[in-house]
CSV table of C-alpha atoms in Angstrom, one decimal:
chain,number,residue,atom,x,y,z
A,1206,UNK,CA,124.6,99.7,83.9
A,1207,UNK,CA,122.2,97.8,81.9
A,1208,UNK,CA,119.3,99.2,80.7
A,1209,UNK,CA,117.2,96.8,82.7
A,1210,UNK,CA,119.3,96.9,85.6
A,1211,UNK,CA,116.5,96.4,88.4
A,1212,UNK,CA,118.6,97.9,90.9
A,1213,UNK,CA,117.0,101.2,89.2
A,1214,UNK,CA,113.9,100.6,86.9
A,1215,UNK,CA,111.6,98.9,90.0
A,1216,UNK,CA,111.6,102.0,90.8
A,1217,UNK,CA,109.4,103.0,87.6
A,1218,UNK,CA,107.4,100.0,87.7
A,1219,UNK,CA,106.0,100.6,91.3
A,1220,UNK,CA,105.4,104.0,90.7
A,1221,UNK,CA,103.5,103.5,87.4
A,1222,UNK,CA,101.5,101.3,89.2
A,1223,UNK,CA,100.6,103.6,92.0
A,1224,UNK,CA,102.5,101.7,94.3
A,1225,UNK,CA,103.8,103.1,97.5
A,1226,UNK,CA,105.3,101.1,100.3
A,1227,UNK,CA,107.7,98.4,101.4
A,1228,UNK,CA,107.5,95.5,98.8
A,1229,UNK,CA,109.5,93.0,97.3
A,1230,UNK,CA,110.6,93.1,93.5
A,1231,UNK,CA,112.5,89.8,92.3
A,1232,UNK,CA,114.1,89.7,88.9
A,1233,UNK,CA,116.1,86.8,87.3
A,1234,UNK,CA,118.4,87.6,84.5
A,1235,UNK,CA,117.5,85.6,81.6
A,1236,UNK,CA,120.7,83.3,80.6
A,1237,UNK,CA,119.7,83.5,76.7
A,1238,UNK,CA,119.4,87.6,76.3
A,1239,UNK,CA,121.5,88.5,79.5
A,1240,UNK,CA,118.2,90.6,80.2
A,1241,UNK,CA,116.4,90.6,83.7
A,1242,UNK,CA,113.1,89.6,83.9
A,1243,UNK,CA,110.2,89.9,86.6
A,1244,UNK,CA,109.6,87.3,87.9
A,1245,UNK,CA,107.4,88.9,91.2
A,1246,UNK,CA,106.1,92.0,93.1
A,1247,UNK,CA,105.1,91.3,96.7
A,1248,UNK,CA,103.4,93.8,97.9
A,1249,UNK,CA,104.1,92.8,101.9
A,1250,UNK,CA,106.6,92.4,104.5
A,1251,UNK,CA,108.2,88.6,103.8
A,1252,UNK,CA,109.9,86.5,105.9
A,1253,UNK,CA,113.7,87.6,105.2
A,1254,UNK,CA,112.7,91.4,106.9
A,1255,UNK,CA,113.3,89.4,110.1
A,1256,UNK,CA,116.6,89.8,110.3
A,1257,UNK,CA,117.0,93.0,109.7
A,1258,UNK,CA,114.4,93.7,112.5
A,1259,UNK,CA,116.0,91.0,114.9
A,1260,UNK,CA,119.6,93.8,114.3
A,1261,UNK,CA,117.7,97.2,114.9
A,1262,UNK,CA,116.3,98.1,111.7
A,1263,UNK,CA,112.9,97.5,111.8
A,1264,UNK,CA,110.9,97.6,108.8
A,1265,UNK,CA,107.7,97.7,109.5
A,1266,UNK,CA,107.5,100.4,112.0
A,1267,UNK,CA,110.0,102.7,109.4
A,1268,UNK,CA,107.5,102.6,106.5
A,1269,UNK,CA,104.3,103.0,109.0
A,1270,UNK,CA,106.1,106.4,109.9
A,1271,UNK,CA,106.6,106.9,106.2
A,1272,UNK,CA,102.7,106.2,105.6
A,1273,UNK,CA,101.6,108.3,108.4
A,1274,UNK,CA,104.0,111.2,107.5
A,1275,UNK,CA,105.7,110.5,111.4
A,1276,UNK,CA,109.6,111.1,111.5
A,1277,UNK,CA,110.6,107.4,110.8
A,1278,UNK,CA,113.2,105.7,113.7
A,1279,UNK,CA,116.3,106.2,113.0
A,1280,UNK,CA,117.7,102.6,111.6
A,1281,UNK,CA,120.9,101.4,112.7
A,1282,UNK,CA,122.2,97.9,113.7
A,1283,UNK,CA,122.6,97.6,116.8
A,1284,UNK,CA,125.7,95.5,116.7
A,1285,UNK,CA,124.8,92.4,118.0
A,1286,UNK,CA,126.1,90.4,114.9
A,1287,UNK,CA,122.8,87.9,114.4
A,1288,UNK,CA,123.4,85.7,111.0
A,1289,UNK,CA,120.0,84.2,109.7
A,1290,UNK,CA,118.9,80.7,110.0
A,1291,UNK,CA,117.1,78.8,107.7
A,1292,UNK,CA,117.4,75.2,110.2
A,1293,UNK,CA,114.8,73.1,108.1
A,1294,UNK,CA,113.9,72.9,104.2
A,1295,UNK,CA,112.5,69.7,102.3
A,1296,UNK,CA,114.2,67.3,101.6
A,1297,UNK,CA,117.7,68.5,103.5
A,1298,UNK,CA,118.8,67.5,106.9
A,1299,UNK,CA,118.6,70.2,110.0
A,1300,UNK,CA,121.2,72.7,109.8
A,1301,UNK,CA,122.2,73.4,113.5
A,1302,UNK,CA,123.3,77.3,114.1
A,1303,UNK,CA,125.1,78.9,117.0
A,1304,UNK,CA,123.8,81.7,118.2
A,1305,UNK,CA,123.2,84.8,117.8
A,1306,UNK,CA,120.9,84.1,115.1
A,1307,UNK,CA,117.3,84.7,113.9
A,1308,UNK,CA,115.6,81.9,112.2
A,1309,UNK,CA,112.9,83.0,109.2
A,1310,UNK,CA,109.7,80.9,110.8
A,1311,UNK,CA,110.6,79.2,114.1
A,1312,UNK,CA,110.0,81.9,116.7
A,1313,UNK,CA,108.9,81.4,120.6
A,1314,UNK,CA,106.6,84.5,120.9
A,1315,UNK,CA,104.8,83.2,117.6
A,1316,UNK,CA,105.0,79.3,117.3
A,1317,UNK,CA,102.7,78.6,115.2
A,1318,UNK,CA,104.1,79.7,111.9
A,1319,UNK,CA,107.1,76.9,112.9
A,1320,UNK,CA,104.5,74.5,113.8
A,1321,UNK,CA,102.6,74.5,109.9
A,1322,UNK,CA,106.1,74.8,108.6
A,1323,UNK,CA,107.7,71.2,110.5
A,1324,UNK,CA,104.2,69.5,109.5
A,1325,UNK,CA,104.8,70.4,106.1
A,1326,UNK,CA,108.6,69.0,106.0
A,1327,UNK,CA,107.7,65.8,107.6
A,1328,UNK,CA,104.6,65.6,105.1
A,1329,UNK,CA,106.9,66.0,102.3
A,1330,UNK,CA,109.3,63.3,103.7
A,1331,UNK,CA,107.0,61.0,103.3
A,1332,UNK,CA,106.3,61.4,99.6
């Protein structure tokens, strides 16, 4: 394994920072040295934890048991297959899915996320 392999040395980082929680580490590996690089921490749920969530792992309420000391659900998928969905970016055309699947911002018991996301493709159509 490399010596910078962040499959293992996030692991470091967080903790030398105090960090404890669910976050989001993303390296790139660096074309010229073959090294990885940092290139963020987000310290937050993001948008891709939906899918695991929308399959019967859900994130958020295991690390609130982890926080809390609780006994954390137990996470398994529950089998119903879902693929994620990314149906709009900017400057591509709509990418229709068949369902079962769980889009990252379009969602009917929370529209509004969907909402500022269409307004910004349609705004960036017209630049």
């Amino acid at each position: 394994m490399h010596p910078y392999d962040p499959r293992t040395w996030h692991w470091d980082l967080l903790a030398a920072f105090g960090f404890r929680g669910v976050s989001q580490v993303e390296f790139k590996r660096d074309p010229r040295d073959g090294r990885y690089k940092l290139m963020e921490i987000n310290a937050r749920l993001w948008q891709w934890h939906g899918l695991a969530a929308a399959c019967g792992v859900d994130v958020p309420r295991i690390a609130y048991a982890d926080l809390t000391g609780a006994v954390p659900p137990d996470a398994s998928m529950d089998g119903t297959g879902k693929r994620w969905a990314i149906t709009l970016l900017p400057g591509e055309r709509p990418a229709p899915q068949r369902p079962p699947y769980v889009d990252a911002v379009f969602a009917l018991d929370d529209p509004k996320p969907g909402f500022v996301h269409l307004a910004r493709v349609v705004r960036s159509a017209f630049r």
